[in-house]
XYZ file of C-alpha atoms in Angstrom:
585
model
C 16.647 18.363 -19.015
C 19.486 16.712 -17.587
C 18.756 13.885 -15.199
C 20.419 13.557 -11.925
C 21.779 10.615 -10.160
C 24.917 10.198 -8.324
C 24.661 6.495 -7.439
C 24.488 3.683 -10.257
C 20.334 3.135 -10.073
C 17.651 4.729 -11.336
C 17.593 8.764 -11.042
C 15.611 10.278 -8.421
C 13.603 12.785 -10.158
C 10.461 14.246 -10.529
C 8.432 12.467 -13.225
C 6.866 16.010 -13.736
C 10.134 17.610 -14.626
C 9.360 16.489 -18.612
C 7.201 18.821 -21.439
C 4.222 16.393 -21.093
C 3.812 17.849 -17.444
C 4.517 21.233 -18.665
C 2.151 21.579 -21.732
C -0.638 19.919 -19.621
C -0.488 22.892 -16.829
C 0.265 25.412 -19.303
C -2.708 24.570 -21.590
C -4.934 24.764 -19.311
C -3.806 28.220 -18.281
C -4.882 29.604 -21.351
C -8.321 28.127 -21.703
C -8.784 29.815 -18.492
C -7.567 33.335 -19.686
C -9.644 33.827 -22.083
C -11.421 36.157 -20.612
C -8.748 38.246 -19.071
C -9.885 42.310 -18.986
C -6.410 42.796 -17.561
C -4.222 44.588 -21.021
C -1.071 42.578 -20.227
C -3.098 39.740 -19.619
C -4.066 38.711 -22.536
C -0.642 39.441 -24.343
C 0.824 37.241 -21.838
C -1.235 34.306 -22.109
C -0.622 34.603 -25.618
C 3.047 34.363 -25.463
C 2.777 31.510 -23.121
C 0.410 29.598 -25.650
C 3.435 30.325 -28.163
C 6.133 28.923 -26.168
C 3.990 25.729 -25.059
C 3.592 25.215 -28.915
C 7.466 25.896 -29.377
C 7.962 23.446 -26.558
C 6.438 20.637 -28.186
C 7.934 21.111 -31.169
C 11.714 20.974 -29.789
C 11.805 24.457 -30.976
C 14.055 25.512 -27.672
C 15.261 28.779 -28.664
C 11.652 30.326 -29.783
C 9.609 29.253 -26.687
C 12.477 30.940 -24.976
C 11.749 33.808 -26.835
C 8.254 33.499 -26.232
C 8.372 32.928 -22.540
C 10.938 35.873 -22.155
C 8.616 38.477 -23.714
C 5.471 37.268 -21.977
C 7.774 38.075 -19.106
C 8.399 41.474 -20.258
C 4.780 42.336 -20.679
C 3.813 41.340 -16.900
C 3.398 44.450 -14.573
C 7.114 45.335 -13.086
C 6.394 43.509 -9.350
C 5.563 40.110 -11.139
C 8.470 40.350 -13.911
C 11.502 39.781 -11.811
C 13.242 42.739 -12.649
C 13.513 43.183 -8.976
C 13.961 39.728 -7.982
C 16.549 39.558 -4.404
C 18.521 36.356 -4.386
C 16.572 34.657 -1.450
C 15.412 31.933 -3.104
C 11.518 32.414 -2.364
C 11.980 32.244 1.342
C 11.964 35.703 2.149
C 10.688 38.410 0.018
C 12.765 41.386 -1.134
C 9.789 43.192 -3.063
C 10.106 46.529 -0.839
C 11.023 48.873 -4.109
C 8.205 47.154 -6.518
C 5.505 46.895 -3.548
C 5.559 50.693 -3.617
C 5.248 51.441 -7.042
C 1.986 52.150 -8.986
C 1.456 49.110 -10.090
C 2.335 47.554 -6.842
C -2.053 47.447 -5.478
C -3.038 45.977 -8.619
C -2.959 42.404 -7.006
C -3.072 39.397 -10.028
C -6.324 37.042 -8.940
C -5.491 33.418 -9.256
C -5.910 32.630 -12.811
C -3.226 35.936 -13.550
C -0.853 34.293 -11.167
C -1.231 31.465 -12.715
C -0.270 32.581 -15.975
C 3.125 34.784 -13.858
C 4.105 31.694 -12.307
C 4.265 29.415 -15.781
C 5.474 32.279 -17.168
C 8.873 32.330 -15.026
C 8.664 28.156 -14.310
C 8.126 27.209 -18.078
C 11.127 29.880 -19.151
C 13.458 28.377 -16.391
C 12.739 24.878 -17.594
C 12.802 25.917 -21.150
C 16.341 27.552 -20.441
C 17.449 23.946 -18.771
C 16.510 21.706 -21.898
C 18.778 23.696 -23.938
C 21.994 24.627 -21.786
C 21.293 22.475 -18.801
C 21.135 23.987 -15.246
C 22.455 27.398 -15.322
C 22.188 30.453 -13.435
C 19.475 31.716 -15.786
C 17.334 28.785 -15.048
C 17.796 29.041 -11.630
C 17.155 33.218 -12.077
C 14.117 32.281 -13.452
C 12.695 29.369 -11.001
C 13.774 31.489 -7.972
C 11.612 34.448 -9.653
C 8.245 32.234 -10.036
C 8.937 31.619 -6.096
C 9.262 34.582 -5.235
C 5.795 35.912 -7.369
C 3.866 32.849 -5.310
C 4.773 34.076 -2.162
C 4.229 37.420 -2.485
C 1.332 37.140 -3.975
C 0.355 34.271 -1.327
C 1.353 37.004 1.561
C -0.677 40.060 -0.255
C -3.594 37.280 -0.529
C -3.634 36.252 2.887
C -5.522 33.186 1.999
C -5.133 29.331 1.021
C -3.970 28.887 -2.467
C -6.240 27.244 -4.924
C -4.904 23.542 -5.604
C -4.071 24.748 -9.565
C -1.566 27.353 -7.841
C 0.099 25.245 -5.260
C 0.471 22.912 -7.464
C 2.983 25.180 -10.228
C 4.663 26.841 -7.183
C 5.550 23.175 -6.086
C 6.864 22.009 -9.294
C 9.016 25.509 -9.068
C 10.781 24.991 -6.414
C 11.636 21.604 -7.016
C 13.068 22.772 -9.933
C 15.165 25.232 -8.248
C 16.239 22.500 -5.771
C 17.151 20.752 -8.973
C 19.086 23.242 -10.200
C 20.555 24.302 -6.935
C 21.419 20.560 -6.959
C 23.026 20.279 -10.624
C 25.041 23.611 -9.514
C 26.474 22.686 -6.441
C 27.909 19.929 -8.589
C 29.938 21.925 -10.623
C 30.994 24.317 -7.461
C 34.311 21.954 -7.618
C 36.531 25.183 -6.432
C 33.951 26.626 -3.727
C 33.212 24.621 -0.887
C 31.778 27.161 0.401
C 29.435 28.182 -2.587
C 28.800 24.289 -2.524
C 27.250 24.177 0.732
C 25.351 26.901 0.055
C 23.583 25.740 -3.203
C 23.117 22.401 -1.167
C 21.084 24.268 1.879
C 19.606 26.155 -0.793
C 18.375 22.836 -2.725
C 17.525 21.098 0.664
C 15.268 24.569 1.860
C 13.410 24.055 -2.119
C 12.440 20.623 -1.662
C 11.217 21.325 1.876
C 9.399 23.809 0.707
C 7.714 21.991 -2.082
C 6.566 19.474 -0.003
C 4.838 22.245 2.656
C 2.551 22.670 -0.425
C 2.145 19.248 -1.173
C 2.943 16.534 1.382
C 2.184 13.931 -1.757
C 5.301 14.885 -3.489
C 7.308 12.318 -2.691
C 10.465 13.387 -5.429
C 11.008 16.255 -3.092
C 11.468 14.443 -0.546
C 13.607 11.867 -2.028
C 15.621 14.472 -3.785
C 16.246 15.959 -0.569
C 16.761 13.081 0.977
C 20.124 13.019 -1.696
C 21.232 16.482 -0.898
C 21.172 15.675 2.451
C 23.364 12.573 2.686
C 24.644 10.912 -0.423
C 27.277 9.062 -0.730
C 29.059 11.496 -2.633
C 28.498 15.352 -2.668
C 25.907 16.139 0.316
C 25.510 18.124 3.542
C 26.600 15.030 5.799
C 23.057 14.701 7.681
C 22.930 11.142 7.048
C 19.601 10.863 10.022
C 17.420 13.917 8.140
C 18.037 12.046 5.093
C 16.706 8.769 6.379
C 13.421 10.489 7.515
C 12.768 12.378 3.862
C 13.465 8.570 2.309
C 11.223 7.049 4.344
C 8.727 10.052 3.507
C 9.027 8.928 0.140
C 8.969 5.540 0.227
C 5.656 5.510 2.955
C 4.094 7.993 -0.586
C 5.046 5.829 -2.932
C 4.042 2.383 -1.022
C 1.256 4.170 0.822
C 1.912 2.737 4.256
C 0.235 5.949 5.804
C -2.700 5.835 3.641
C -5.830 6.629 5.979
C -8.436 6.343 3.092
C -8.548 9.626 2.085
C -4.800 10.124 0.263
C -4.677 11.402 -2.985
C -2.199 9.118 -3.624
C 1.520 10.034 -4.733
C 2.073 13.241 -7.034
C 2.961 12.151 -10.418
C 4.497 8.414 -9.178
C 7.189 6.836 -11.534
C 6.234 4.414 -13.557
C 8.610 1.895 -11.852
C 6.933 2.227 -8.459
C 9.088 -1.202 -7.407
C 11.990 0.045 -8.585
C 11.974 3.658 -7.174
C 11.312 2.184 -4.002
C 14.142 -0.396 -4.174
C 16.418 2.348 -4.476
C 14.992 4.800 -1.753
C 15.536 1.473 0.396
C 19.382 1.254 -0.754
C 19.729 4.592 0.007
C 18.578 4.840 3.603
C 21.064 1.746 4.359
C 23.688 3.579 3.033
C 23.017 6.352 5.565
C 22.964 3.562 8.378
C 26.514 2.997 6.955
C 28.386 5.758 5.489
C 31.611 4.114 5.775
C 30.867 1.065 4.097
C 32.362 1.883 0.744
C 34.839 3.800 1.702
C 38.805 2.522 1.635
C 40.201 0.642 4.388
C 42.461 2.703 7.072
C 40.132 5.369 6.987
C 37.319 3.566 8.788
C 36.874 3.659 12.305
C 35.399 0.241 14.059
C 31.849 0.157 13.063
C 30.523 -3.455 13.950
C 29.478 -2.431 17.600
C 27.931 1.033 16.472
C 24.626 1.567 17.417
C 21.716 2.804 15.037
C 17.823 3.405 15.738
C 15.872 3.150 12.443
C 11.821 2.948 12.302
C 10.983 -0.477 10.683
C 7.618 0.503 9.369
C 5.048 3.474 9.663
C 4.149 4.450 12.905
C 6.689 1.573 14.235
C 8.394 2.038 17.850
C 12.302 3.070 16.308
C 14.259 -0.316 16.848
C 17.908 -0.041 18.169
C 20.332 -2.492 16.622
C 23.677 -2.424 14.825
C 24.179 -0.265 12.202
C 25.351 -3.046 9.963
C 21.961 -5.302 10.962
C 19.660 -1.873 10.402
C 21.613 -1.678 7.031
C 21.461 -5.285 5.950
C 17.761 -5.000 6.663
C 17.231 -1.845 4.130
C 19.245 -3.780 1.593
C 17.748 -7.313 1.834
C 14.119 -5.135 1.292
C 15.707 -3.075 -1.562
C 16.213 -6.270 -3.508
C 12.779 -7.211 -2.421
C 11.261 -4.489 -4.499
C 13.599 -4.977 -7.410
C 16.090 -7.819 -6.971
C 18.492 -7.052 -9.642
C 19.658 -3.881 -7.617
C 23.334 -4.167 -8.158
C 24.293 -1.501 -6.004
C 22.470 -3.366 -3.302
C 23.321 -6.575 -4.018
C 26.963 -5.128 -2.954
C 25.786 -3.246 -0.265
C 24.256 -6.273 1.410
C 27.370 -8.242 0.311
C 29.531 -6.465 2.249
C 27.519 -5.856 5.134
C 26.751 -9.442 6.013
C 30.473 -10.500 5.070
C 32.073 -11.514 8.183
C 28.258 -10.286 9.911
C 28.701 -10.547 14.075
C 25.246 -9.713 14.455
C 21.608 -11.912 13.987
C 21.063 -14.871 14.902
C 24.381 -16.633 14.968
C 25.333 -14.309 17.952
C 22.102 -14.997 20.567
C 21.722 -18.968 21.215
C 18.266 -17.481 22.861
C 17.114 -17.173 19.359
C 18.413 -20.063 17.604
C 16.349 -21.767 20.689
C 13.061 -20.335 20.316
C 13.498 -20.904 16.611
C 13.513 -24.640 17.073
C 10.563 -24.899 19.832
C 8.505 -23.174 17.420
C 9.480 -25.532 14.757
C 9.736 -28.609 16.619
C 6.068 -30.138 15.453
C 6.880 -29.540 11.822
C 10.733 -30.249 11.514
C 11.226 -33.425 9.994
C 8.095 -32.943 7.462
C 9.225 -29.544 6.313
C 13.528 -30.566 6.598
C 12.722 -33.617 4.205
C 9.516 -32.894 2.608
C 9.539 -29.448 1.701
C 12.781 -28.873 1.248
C 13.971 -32.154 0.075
C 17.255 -32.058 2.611
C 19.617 -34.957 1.645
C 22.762 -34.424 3.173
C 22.406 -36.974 6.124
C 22.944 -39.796 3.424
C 25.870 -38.226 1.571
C 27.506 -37.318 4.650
C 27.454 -40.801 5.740
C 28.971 -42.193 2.456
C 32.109 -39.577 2.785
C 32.366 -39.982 5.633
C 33.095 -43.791 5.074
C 35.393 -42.881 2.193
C 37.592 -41.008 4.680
C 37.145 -43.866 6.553
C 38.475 -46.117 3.889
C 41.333 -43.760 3.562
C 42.166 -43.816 6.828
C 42.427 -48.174 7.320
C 39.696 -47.693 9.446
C 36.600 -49.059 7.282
C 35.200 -51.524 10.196
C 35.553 -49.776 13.127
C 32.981 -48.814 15.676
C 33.119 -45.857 17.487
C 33.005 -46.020 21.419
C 30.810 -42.206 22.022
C 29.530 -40.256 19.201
C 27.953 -36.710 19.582
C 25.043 -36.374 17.280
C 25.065 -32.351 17.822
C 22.187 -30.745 16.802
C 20.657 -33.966 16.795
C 16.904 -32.609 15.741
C 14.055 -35.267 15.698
C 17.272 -38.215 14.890
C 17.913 -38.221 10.934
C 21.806 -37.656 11.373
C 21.795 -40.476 14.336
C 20.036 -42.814 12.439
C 22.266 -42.642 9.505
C 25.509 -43.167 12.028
C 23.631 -45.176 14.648
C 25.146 -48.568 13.075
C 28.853 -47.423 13.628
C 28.423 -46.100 17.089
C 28.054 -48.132 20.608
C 26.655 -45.326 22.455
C 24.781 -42.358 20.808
C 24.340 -39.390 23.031
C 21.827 -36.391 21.068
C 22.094 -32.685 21.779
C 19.951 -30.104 21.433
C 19.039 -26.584 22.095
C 15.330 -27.377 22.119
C 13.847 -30.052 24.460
C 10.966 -29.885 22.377
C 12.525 -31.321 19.742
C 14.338 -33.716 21.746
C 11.210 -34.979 22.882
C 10.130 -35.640 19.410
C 13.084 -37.677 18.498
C 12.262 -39.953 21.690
C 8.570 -40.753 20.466
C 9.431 -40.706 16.805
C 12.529 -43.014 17.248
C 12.461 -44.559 20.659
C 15.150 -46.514 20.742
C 17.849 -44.194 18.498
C 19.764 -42.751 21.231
C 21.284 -44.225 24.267
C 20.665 -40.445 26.046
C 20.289 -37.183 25.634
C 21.554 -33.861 26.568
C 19.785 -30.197 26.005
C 22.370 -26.906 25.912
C 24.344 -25.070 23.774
C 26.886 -27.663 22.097
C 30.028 -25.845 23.318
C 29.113 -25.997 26.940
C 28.263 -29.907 26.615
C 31.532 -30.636 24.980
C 33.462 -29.076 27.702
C 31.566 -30.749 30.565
C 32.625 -34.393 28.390
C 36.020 -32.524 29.049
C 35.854 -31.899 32.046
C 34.353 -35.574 32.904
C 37.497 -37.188 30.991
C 34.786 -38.620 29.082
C 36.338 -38.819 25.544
C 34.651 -38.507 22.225
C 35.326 -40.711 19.717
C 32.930 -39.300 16.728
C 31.052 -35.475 16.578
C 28.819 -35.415 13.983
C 27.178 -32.649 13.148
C 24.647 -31.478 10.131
C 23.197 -28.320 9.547
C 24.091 -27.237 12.915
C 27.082 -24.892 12.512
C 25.431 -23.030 10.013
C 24.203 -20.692 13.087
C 28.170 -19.735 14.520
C 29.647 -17.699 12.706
C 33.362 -17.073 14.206
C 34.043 -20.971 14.577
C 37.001 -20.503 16.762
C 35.250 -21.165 19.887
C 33.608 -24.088 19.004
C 36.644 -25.294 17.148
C 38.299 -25.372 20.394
C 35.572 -27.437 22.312
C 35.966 -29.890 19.734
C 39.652 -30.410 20.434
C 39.176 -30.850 23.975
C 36.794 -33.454 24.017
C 37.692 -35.410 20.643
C 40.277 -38.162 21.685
C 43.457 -38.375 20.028
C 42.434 -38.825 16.263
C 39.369 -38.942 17.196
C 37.002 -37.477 14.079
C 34.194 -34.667 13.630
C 31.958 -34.504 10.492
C 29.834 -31.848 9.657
C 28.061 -29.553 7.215
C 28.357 -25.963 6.211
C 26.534 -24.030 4.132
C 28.648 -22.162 1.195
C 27.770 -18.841 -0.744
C 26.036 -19.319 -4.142
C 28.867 -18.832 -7.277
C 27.266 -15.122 -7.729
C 28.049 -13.969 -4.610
C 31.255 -16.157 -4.001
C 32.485 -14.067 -7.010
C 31.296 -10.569 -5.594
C 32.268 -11.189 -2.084
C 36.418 -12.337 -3.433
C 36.115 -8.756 -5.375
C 34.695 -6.502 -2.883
C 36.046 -8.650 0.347
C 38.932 -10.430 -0.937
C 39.428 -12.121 2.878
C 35.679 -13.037 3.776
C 35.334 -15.944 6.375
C 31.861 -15.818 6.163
C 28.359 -14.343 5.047
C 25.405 -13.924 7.025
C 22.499 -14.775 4.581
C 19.162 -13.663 4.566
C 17.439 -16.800 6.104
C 19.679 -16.181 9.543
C 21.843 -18.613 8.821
C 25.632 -18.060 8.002
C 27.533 -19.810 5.108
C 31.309 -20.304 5.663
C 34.410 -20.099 3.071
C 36.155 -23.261 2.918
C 39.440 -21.904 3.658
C 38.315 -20.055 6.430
C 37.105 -23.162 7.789
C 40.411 -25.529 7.050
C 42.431 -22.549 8.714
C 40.723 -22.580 11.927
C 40.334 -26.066 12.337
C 43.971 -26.232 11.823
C 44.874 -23.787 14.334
C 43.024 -25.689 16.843
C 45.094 -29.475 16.136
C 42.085 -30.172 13.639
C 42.983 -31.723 10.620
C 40.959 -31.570 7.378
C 40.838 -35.645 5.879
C 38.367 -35.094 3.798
C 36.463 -32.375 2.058
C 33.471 -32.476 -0.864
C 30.635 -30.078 -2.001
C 27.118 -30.636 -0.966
C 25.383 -29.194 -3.732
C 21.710 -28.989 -3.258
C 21.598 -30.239 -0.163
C 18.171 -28.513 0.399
C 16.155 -26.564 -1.804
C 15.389 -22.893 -0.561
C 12.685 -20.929 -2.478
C 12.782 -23.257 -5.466
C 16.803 -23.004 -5.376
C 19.333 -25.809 -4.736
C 21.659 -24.763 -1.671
C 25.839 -24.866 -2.489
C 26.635 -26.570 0.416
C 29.872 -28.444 1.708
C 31.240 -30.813 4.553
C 34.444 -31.565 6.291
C 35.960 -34.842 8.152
C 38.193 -33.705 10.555
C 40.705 -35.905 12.802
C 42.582 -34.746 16.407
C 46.224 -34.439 15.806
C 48.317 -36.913 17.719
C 50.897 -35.517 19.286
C 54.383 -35.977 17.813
C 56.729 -37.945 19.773
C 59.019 -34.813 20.517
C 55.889 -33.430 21.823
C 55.524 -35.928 24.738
């Protein structure tokens, strides 16, 4: 049976749809004929015992021989010589309910032995030619016997029953599914196999709410990224059916459990993760000029089970599903790209609310310095210090002290102590007085003051004040802007004329410096998972530039920190004012 995926991952299939599945229902249909007083029972049963055999011995053509004259030998209403082309959903029966064999009503092990009849023939007909109309003929025929005979009935199917009538019409949404495919001439016809495939997996999962490769199968019919009905928010719900099945996130106690799960439970999910970002973001592969703006559109997307539906960006919803997709299995490629180009450039987390990056710090304030140095074994204070008296040396400028330095982002003091002996007065900022208050208790005597607010608006007051800035130093503290322009801009009007900033940046690792230059060629920067954002290098160099910034001296800061047992790529930059030119005067 062909295997159907669209997307470059792992098909999403029902790990029933294989002749281990089929045998083991089939068997046990004929143990359980044996007594039969029916005459075409027993003759059918036997021909369905033939074709299982035929089955597992690759022997294609004879258990479709089989299965096709056990089909001939059921009673006229149950044959599907007067099958409609409704698909199961309605019955057509009118003609054979009338006829004299119309009363004699099949009990549940005969239907049984109808419905794997009709399934096993269809799925026969699909190893050998694939999904044709015959298969589908024959799938739509075992739905329509379950449902008649479930209407005649009037009562609850045994488990054994719903069970084959589920596996049928997933394989007609299968097959409605493989079809529409080759519809390349009919949009119309297209459509319709589509709806037709969508109403079969819906259907399946009526009769068993476990069955979560309906749901993710219909999930793809509805919206993927290629050949789908467009109805990208119904396909987000029947993913995150499947994926609460498969993870069992609405497991009460008394679940059952997902029908037949994949063997690759991680994986599966992984994927059913990718694809519900890409139905956050439709666009997001798509070719440039054809793309509306999408950074401010809105999206509401249920987190987890049960969870209040949170309202954010599309792009930050989609990031999310991708980042967990690679949680699950994190050699996703197609995920890896998604997330690539979703956080490329990102105006969204926590690089656009100060409020955050605030809260973030008064939380960690106790544990800063142990877990900065400690844990993560942060060294870039040190090395920025020792460029930073290279480009001093460069510049003829190896003794001098500086007047006011900005220690921005100035944390508990390790950047101000590693400058402190070149500067006459030391002023700290921070977002979080918490923090601040640490530094005064932990070094007392570091810091001649101290000012708490978003680094932007304190440079601009100095500005304002005509109090000049000599030296801005700055590490690990730009890592949460991402646009720099802005502060860029504050940093030119309250540096003196050649007066210097130094700071760090984080950079991309080489993996995804290489994927974001082939899917983004003109990235600035990438929001990464942590919250933080790491910035290109040119990107950086350009907008200081346009702002009378001047790059004196740039070098890599190659595990600067360690982050899950990783070294960091990391860089920094010396900067120096312009002076004006003398025609500029």
């Amino acid at each position: 049976m062909r295997r159907r995926q669209r997307l470059p991952q792992l098909p999403i299939t029902a790990q029933g749809h294989n002749r281990f599945h089929l045998c083991k229902i089939l068997l046990v249909v004929t143990v359980i004929l044996a007594g039969s007083t029916n005459a075409w029972k027993d003759a059918a049963a036997d021909l369905l015992a033939k074709g299982d055999a035929a089955l597992s011995e690759n022997k294609m053509e004879q258990s479709i021989e089989d299965y096709l004259e056990g089909i001939q030998a059921l009673p006229q209403r149950w044959s599907g010589s007067t099958a409609g082309e409704d698909d199961g959903f309605e019955e057509n029966n009118a003609e054979a309910a009338n006829s004299d064999d119309s009363q004699l009503l099949p009990d549940a092990n005969e239907i049984e032995v109808i419905l794997s009849l009709h399934t096993n023939y269809g799925t026969a007909l699909s190893y050998l030619n694939g999904s044709t109309e015959s298969a589908l003929s024959a799938y739509r025929t075992a739905c329509l016997c379950f449902r008649e005979w479930q209407r005649s009935t009037e009562a609850e199917p045994p488990k054994k029953i719903k069970d084959i009538a589920t596996q049928s019409y997933f394989f007609l949404g299968m097959t409605n599914q493989d079809l529409a495919s080759a519809e390349t001439n009919d949009e119309q016809q297209q459509q319709q196999r589509l709806q037709n495939a969508a109403r079969s997996y819906a259907a399946a999962t009526k009769l068993d709410p476990n069955h979560w490769s309906s749901f993710a199968n219909m999930g793809v019919v509805l919206a993927d990224v290629g050949l789908s009905l467009g109805l990208y928010e119904e396909a987000i719900m029947a993913y995150q059916k499947a994926i609460d099945i498969l993870t069992g996130a609405n497991d009460d106690g008394g679940n059952q459990g997902p029908t037949d799960p994949p063997e690759n439970i991680r994986e599966v999910v992984s994927e059913l993760h990718y694809r519900v970002g890409l139905c956050l973001v439709p666009f997001l592969f798509k070719t440039k000029g054809g793309n509306d703006d999408f950074s401010e559109r809105k999206c509401a997307l249920s987190i987890g089970p049960n969870s209040t539906p949170t309202t954010r960006s599309c792009l930050e919803l989609s990031a999310f599903q991708f980042q967990t997709a690679l949680q699950f299995h994190p050699h996703h490629e197609g995920a890896s790209s998604a997330l690539t180009i979703a956080t490329a450039d990102a105006t969204f987390g926590m690089s656009t609310d100060v409020k955050k990056v605030q809260n973030l710090f008064e939380e960690y304030a106790p544990t800063f310095e142990d877990s900065l140095v400690g844990e993560l074994g942060y060294n870039a204070f040190h090395r920025m210090r020792e460029g930073f008296d290279h480009a001093m040396v460069s510049e003829g400028q190896s003794d001098k002290i500086f007047p006011l330095v900005i220690d921005a982002g100035c944390g508990t003091g390790l950047a101000g102590e590693a400058f402190r002996n070149i500067s006459q007065t030391l002023v700290g900022i921070d977002l979080s007085q918490t923090i601040i208050d640490h530094a005064k208790q932990t070094r007392p005597n570091l810091y001649t003051e101290f000012k708490t607010g978003d680094v932007k608006e304190v440079l601009h007051q100095y500005a304002l004040q005509k109090k000049e800035i000599s030296l801005l130093v700055a590490a690990d503290t730009f890592i949460y802007f991402n646009d720099l322009s802005a502060l860029f801009a504050a940093i030119n009007v309250s540096l003196e004329e050649g007066g210097y900033a130094i700071f760090s940046l984080e950079n991309v690792s080489v993996e995804n410096e290489n994927r974001l230059n082939q899917l983004k060629p003109d990235w600035r920067w990438q929001l990464t998972p942590s919250g933080r954002v790491a910035h290109r290098k040119e990107y950086v160099e350009e907008t200081a530039k346009a702002h009378s910034l001047d790059t004196i001296l740039y070098d890599k800061l190659d595990d600067f920190r360690e982050e899950k047992g990783r070294g960091v790529r990391g860089h920094m930059f010396v900067l120096k004012k312009q002076t004006p030119r003398n025609d500029e005067l």
